[in-house]
């Protein structure tokens, strides 16, 4: 069974997550299918891409597949990790990407949604950043991504509490471009995508890349980078990381000790 569904109509490409039995988790297999679909849509001259879950979904995506995280002693979010691969794909895509969001967005799926250019949410959507629940040290680019979009204080609350932001809170925090009624989500998203298709794709592609480069134009000294990586390694070498993964697999609350 395909883990996604793909459609191209009116120069609008749509990728629908089709893995509801595992809450549309971003496994390597699913990420590989998404990337293949994106490449096919590019060849077909799509001008806009919509990422969505099936209509009526309670979970847009549950984020990283925890079963694919490495054992302690290895960086759980290294450069070639499937999650980071799909984030780079979406961010570097020349066409605009719209996240059409129903239901909960968990963990790394929040980063995927925020990597899209425009976010449109239904009233039932929410965003929950969960690394602290399983003892995972989030990566540098991901942390900076959240800070750039919603500001330091909101990002801190999301990461520290691992509690969901409601759709209204997400709108106020600048995460959502638009918050619409559940029954209007598809029509509203399609209408906005159609407006984009009527404009110059080359101009849009260049402006998108300019914005991406400018948003990431933060110099970091080698010493600072090494310090950050050292801090992260303290976590993925720790007993807490091992306990978090084990507790998730055993479907129980982890017993973190700070060691």
PDB file of N, CA, C and O in Angstrom, residues 209-258:
ATOM      1  N   UNK A 209      13.783  31.557  -2.590  1.00  0.00           N
ATOM      2  CA  UNK A 209      15.174  31.219  -2.272  1.00  0.00           C
ATOM      3  C   UNK A 209      15.872  32.374  -1.557  1.00  0.00           C
ATOM      4  O   UNK A 209      16.658  32.156  -0.632  1.00  0.00           O
ATOM      5  N   UNK A 210      15.591  33.616  -1.957  1.00  0.00           N
ATOM      6  CA  UNK A 210      16.153  34.766  -1.252  1.00  0.00           C
ATOM      7  C   UNK A 210      15.744  34.747   0.225  1.00  0.00           C
ATOM      8  O   UNK A 210      16.572  34.959   1.120  1.00  0.00           O
ATOM      9  N   UNK A 211      14.475  34.506   0.479  1.00  0.00           N
ATOM     10  CA  UNK A 211      13.985  34.486   1.852  1.00  0.00           C
ATOM     11  C   UNK A 211      14.620  33.351   2.653  1.00  0.00           C
ATOM     12  O   UNK A 211      14.961  33.527   3.828  1.00  0.00           O
ATOM     13  N   UNK A 212      14.785  32.190   1.997  1.00  0.00           N
ATOM     14  CA  UNK A 212      15.407  31.055   2.697  1.00  0.00           C
ATOM     15  C   UNK A 212      16.835  31.389   3.105  1.00  0.00           C
ATOM     16  O   UNK A 212      17.256  31.117   4.236  1.00  0.00           O
ATOM     17  N   UNK A 213      17.592  31.979   2.173  1.00  0.00           N
ATOM     18  CA  UNK A 213      18.983  32.311   2.457  1.00  0.00           C
ATOM     19  C   UNK A 213      19.089  33.398   3.534  1.00  0.00           C
ATOM     20  O   UNK A 213      19.931  33.314   4.429  1.00  0.00           O
ATOM     21  N   UNK A 214      18.236  34.414   3.437  1.00  0.00           N
ATOM     22  CA  UNK A 214      18.288  35.497   4.414  1.00  0.00           C
ATOM     23  C   UNK A 214      17.893  35.021   5.811  1.00  0.00           C
ATOM     24  O   UNK A 214      18.459  35.443   6.813  1.00  0.00           O
ATOM     25  N   UNK A 215      16.906  34.111   5.875  1.00  0.00           N
ATOM     26  CA  UNK A 215      16.453  33.602   7.168  1.00  0.00           C
ATOM     27  C   UNK A 215      17.515  32.764   7.861  1.00  0.00           C
ATOM     28  O   UNK A 215      17.504  32.629   9.091  1.00  0.00           O
ATOM     29  N   UNK A 216      18.436  32.195   7.072  1.00  0.00           N
ATOM     30  CA  UNK A 216      19.475  31.339   7.655  1.00  0.00           C
ATOM     31  C   UNK A 216      20.822  32.055   7.755  1.00  0.00           C
ATOM     32  O   UNK A 216      21.843  31.412   8.018  1.00  0.00           O
ATOM     33  N   UNK A 217      20.828  33.363   7.539  1.00  0.00           N
ATOM     34  CA  UNK A 217      22.088  34.114   7.521  1.00  0.00           C
ATOM     35  C   UNK A 217      22.520  34.507   8.934  1.00  0.00           C
ATOM     36  O   UNK A 217      22.602  35.679   9.286  1.00  0.00           O
ATOM     37  N   UNK A 218      22.792  33.493   9.748  1.00  0.00           N
ATOM     38  CA  UNK A 218      23.256  33.714  11.111  1.00  0.00           C
ATOM     39  C   UNK A 218      24.645  33.108  11.259  1.00  0.00           C
ATOM     40  O   UNK A 218      24.789  31.886  11.277  1.00  0.00           O
ATOM     41  N   UNK A 219      25.682  33.946  11.361  1.00  0.00           N
ATOM     42  CA  UNK A 219      27.024  33.379  11.512  1.00  0.00           C
ATOM     43  C   UNK A 219      27.190  32.711  12.875  1.00  0.00           C
ATOM     44  O   UNK A 219      26.660  33.175  13.880  1.00  0.00           O
ATOM     45  N   UNK A 220      27.926  31.607  12.897  1.00  0.00           N
ATOM     46  CA  UNK A 220      28.208  30.907  14.147  1.00  0.00           C
ATOM     47  C   UNK A 220      29.687  30.519  14.143  1.00  0.00           C
ATOM     48  O   UNK A 220      30.164  29.916  13.176  1.00  0.00           O
ATOM     49  N   UNK A 221      30.385  30.858  15.188  1.00  0.00           N
ATOM     50  CA  UNK A 221      31.804  30.527  15.256  1.00  0.00           C
ATOM     51  C   UNK A 221      31.982  29.022  15.417  1.00  0.00           C
ATOM     52  O   UNK A 221      31.092  28.335  15.938  1.00  0.00           O
ATOM     53  N   UNK A 222      33.123  28.474  14.979  1.00  0.00           N
ATOM     54  CA  UNK A 222      33.388  27.050  15.188  1.00  0.00           C
ATOM     55  C   UNK A 222      33.297  26.652  16.667  1.00  0.00           C
ATOM     56  O   UNK A 222      32.794  25.570  16.982  1.00  0.00           O
ATOM     57  N   UNK A 223      33.762  27.535  17.546  1.00  0.00           N
ATOM     58  CA  UNK A 223      33.701  27.228  18.983  1.00  0.00           C
ATOM     59  C   UNK A 223      32.253  27.068  19.444  1.00  0.00           C
ATOM     60  O   UNK A 223      31.919  26.132  20.185  1.00  0.00           O
ATOM     61  N   UNK A 224      31.380  27.978  18.991  1.00  0.00           N
ATOM     62  CA  UNK A 224      29.972  27.909  19.396  1.00  0.00           C
ATOM     63  C   UNK A 224      29.313  26.653  18.865  1.00  0.00           C
ATOM     64  O   UNK A 224      28.562  25.981  19.577  1.00  0.00           O
ATOM     65  N   UNK A 225      29.584  26.330  17.606  1.00  0.00           N
ATOM     66  CA  UNK A 225      29.001  25.125  17.022  1.00  0.00           C
ATOM     67  C   UNK A 225      29.443  23.882  17.799  1.00  0.00           C
ATOM     68  O   UNK A 225      28.633  23.001  18.105  1.00  0.00           O
ATOM     69  N   UNK A 226      30.729  23.803  18.099  1.00  0.00           N
ATOM     70  CA  UNK A 226      31.239  22.648  18.838  1.00  0.00           C
ATOM     71  C   UNK A 226      30.620  22.576  20.227  1.00  0.00           C
ATOM     72  O   UNK A 226      30.326  21.484  20.738  1.00  0.00           O
ATOM     73  N   UNK A 227      30.404  23.735  20.839  1.00  0.00           N
ATOM     74  CA  UNK A 227      29.768  23.777  22.159  1.00  0.00           C
ATOM     75  C   UNK A 227      28.338  23.245  22.083  1.00  0.00           C
ATOM     76  O   UNK A 227      27.916  22.429  22.915  1.00  0.00           O
ATOM     77  N   UNK A 228      27.588  23.675  21.078  1.00  0.00           N
ATOM     78  CA  UNK A 228      26.213  23.211  20.911  1.00  0.00           C
ATOM     79  C   UNK A 228      26.174  21.706  20.667  1.00  0.00           C
ATOM     80  O   UNK A 228      25.373  20.977  21.258  1.00  0.00           O
ATOM     81  N   UNK A 229      27.041  21.218  19.795  1.00  0.00           N
ATOM     82  CA  UNK A 229      27.066  19.788  19.508  1.00  0.00           C
ATOM     83  C   UNK A 229      27.469  18.982  20.746  1.00  0.00           C
ATOM     84  O   UNK A 229      26.954  17.874  20.977  1.00  0.00           O
ATOM     85  N   UNK A 230      28.372  19.552  21.531  1.00  0.00           N
ATOM     86  CA  UNK A 230      28.753  18.886  22.771  1.00  0.00           C
ATOM     87  C   UNK A 230      27.596  18.781  23.748  1.00  0.00           C
ATOM     88  O   UNK A 230      27.414  17.759  24.425  1.00  0.00           O
ATOM     89  N   UNK A 231      26.793  19.840  23.824  1.00  0.00           N
ATOM     90  CA  UNK A 231      25.620  19.828  24.697  1.00  0.00           C
ATOM     91  C   UNK A 231      24.615  18.769  24.239  1.00  0.00           C
ATOM     92  O   UNK A 231      24.053  18.024  25.051  1.00  0.00           O
ATOM     93  N   UNK A 232      24.422  18.686  22.929  1.00  0.00           N
ATOM     94  CA  UNK A 232      23.480  17.698  22.405  1.00  0.00           C
ATOM     95  C   UNK A 232      23.966  16.277  22.685  1.00  0.00           C
ATOM     96  O   UNK A 232      23.185  15.393  23.020  1.00  0.00           O
ATOM     97  N   UNK A 233      25.281  16.080  22.578  1.00  0.00           N
ATOM     98  CA  UNK A 233      25.812  14.732  22.799  1.00  0.00           C
ATOM     99  C   UNK A 233      25.619  14.297  24.252  1.00  0.00           C
ATOM    100  O   UNK A 233      25.413  13.104  24.528  1.00  0.00           O
ATOM    101  N   UNK A 234      25.649  15.248  25.167  1.00  0.00           N
ATOM    102  CA  UNK A 234      25.371  14.918  26.565  1.00  0.00           C
ATOM    103  C   UNK A 234      24.022  14.230  26.693  1.00  0.00           C
ATOM    104  O   UNK A 234      23.839  13.335  27.526  1.00  0.00           O
ATOM    105  N   UNK A 235      23.068  14.647  25.853  1.00  0.00           N
ATOM    106  CA  UNK A 235      21.713  14.083  25.929  1.00  0.00           C
ATOM    107  C   UNK A 235      21.658  12.722  25.254  1.00  0.00           C
ATOM    108  O   UNK A 235      21.173  11.750  25.827  1.00  0.00           O
ATOM    109  N   UNK A 236      22.151  12.611  24.023  1.00  0.00           N
ATOM    110  CA  UNK A 236      21.976  11.317  23.337  1.00  0.00           C
ATOM    111  C   UNK A 236      22.939  10.240  23.830  1.00  0.00           C
ATOM    112  O   UNK A 236      22.807   9.078  23.467  1.00  0.00           O
ATOM    113  N   UNK A 237      23.892  10.606  24.696  1.00  0.00           N
ATOM    114  CA  UNK A 237      24.717   9.607  25.390  1.00  0.00           C
ATOM    115  C   UNK A 237      24.143   9.235  26.755  1.00  0.00           C
ATOM    116  O   UNK A 237      24.702   8.389  27.452  1.00  0.00           O
ATOM    117  N   UNK A 238      23.053   9.877  27.156  1.00  0.00           N
ATOM    118  CA  UNK A 238      22.583   9.793  28.543  1.00  0.00           C
ATOM    119  C   UNK A 238      21.659   8.611  28.810  1.00  0.00           C
ATOM    120  O   UNK A 238      21.106   7.996  27.891  1.00  0.00           O
ATOM    121  N   UNK A 239      21.463   8.338  30.102  1.00  0.00           N
ATOM    122  CA  UNK A 239      20.493   7.336  30.530  1.00  0.00           C
ATOM    123  C   UNK A 239      19.071   7.807  30.211  1.00  0.00           C
ATOM    124  O   UNK A 239      18.200   6.992  29.914  1.00  0.00           O
ATOM    125  N   UNK A 240      18.842   9.119  30.268  1.00  0.00           N
ATOM    126  CA  UNK A 240      17.511   9.650  29.969  1.00  0.00           C
ATOM    127  C   UNK A 240      17.094   9.337  28.533  1.00  0.00           C
ATOM    128  O   UNK A 240      15.933   9.009  28.265  1.00  0.00           O
ATOM    129  N   UNK A 241      18.034   9.465  27.589  1.00  0.00           N
ATOM    130  CA  UNK A 241      17.717   9.165  26.188  1.00  0.00           C
ATOM    131  C   UNK A 241      17.324   7.691  26.042  1.00  0.00           C
ATOM    132  O   UNK A 241      16.306   7.363  25.428  1.00  0.00           O
ATOM    133  N   UNK A 242      18.123   6.811  26.650  1.00  0.00           N
ATOM    134  CA  UNK A 242      17.815   5.380  26.581  1.00  0.00           C
ATOM    135  C   UNK A 242      16.478   5.074  27.232  1.00  0.00           C
ATOM    136  O   UNK A 242      15.676   4.293  26.714  1.00  0.00           O
ATOM    137  N   UNK A 243      16.199   5.728  28.371  1.00  0.00           N
ATOM    138  CA  UNK A 243      14.934   5.511  29.075  1.00  0.00           C
ATOM    139  C   UNK A 243      13.756   6.029  28.265  1.00  0.00           C
ATOM    140  O   UNK A 243      12.698   5.396  28.205  1.00  0.00           O
ATOM    141  N   UNK A 244      13.930   7.179  27.611  1.00  0.00           N
ATOM    142  CA  UNK A 244      12.841   7.745  26.816  1.00  0.00           C
ATOM    143  C   UNK A 244      12.441   6.843  25.665  1.00  0.00           C
ATOM    144  O   UNK A 244      11.248   6.617  25.423  1.00  0.00           O
ATOM    145  N   UNK A 245      13.425   6.300  24.944  1.00  0.00           N
ATOM    146  CA  UNK A 245      13.136   5.398  23.838  1.00  0.00           C
ATOM    147  C   UNK A 245      12.489   4.111  24.354  1.00  0.00           C
ATOM    148  O   UNK A 245      11.493   3.620  23.802  1.00  0.00           O
ATOM    149  N   UNK A 246      13.051   3.564  25.429  1.00  0.00           N
ATOM    150  CA  UNK A 246      12.525   2.326  25.986  1.00  0.00           C
ATOM    151  C   UNK A 246      11.087   2.508  26.464  1.00  0.00           C
ATOM    152  O   UNK A 246      10.213   1.659  26.207  1.00  0.00           O
ATOM    153  N   UNK A 247      10.809   3.608  27.143  1.00  0.00           N
ATOM    154  CA  UNK A 247       9.461   3.867  27.646  1.00  0.00           C
ATOM    155  C   UNK A 247       8.463   4.019  26.503  1.00  0.00           C
ATOM    156  O   UNK A 247       7.325   3.552  26.583  1.00  0.00           O
ATOM    157  N   UNK A 248       8.889   4.687  25.424  1.00  0.00           N
ATOM    158  CA  UNK A 248       8.008   4.845  24.269  1.00  0.00           C
ATOM    159  C   UNK A 248       7.646   3.488  23.688  1.00  0.00           C
ATOM    160  O   UNK A 248       6.480   3.217  23.386  1.00  0.00           O
ATOM    161  N   UNK A 249       8.642   2.622  23.528  1.00  0.00           N
ATOM    162  CA  UNK A 249       8.392   1.295  22.972  1.00  0.00           C
ATOM    163  C   UNK A 249       7.479   0.474  23.872  1.00  0.00           C
ATOM    164  O   UNK A 249       6.653  -0.314  23.400  1.00  0.00           O
ATOM    165  N   UNK A 250       7.621   0.679  25.196  1.00  0.00           N
ATOM    166  CA  UNK A 250       6.816  -0.075  26.163  1.00  0.00           C
ATOM    167  C   UNK A 250       5.486   0.608  26.481  1.00  0.00           C
ATOM    168  O   UNK A 250       4.725   0.127  27.316  1.00  0.00           O
ATOM    169  N   UNK A 251       5.246   1.750  25.835  1.00  0.00           N
ATOM    170  CA  UNK A 251       3.995   2.508  25.997  1.00  0.00           C
ATOM    171  C   UNK A 251       3.720   2.842  27.460  1.00  0.00           C
ATOM    172  O   UNK A 251       2.639   2.604  27.991  1.00  0.00           O
ATOM    173  N   UNK A 252       4.731   3.409  28.105  1.00  0.00           N
ATOM    174  CA  UNK A 252       4.603   3.831  29.497  1.00  0.00           C
ATOM    175  C   UNK A 252       5.235   5.202  29.673  1.00  0.00           C
ATOM    176  O   UNK A 252       5.937   5.712  28.782  1.00  0.00           O
ATOM    177  N   UNK A 253       4.990   5.832  30.805  1.00  0.00           N
ATOM    178  CA  UNK A 253       5.584   7.131  31.106  1.00  0.00           C
ATOM    179  C   UNK A 253       7.049   6.935  31.487  1.00  0.00           C
ATOM    180  O   UNK A 253       7.362   6.102  32.336  1.00  0.00           O
ATOM    181  N   UNK A 254       7.972   7.685  30.870  1.00  0.00           N
ATOM    182  CA  UNK A 254       9.385   7.516  31.210  1.00  0.00           C
ATOM    183  C   UNK A 254       9.703   8.043  32.610  1.00  0.00           C
ATOM    184  O   UNK A 254       9.048   8.947  33.107  1.00  0.00           O
ATOM    185  N   UNK A 255      10.714   7.470  33.192  1.00  0.00           N
ATOM    186  CA  UNK A 255      11.198   7.909  34.502  1.00  0.00           C
ATOM    187  C   UNK A 255      12.551   8.605  34.302  1.00  0.00           C
ATOM    188  O   UNK A 255      13.599   7.979  34.385  1.00  0.00           O
ATOM    189  N   UNK A 256      12.521   9.885  34.032  1.00  0.00           N
ATOM    190  CA  UNK A 256      13.743  10.631  33.772  1.00  0.00           C
ATOM    191  C   UNK A 256      14.423  11.033  35.080  1.00  0.00           C
ATOM    192  O   UNK A 256      13.781  11.431  36.050  1.00  0.00           O
ATOM    193  N   UNK A 257      15.748  10.910  35.104  1.00  0.00           N
ATOM    194  CA  UNK A 257      16.525  11.242  36.304  1.00  0.00           C
ATOM    195  C   UNK A 257      17.502  12.394  36.082  1.00  0.00           C
ATOM    196  O   UNK A 257      18.147  12.842  37.025  1.00  0.00           O
ATOM    197  N   UNK A 258      17.633  12.853  34.845  1.00  0.00           N
ATOM    198  CA  UNK A 258      18.584  13.919  34.565  1.00  0.00           C
ATOM    199  C   UNK A 258      20.008  13.418  34.430  1.00  0.00           C
ATOM    200  O   UNK A 258      20.958  14.197  34.514  1.00  0.00           O
TER     201      UNK A 258
END
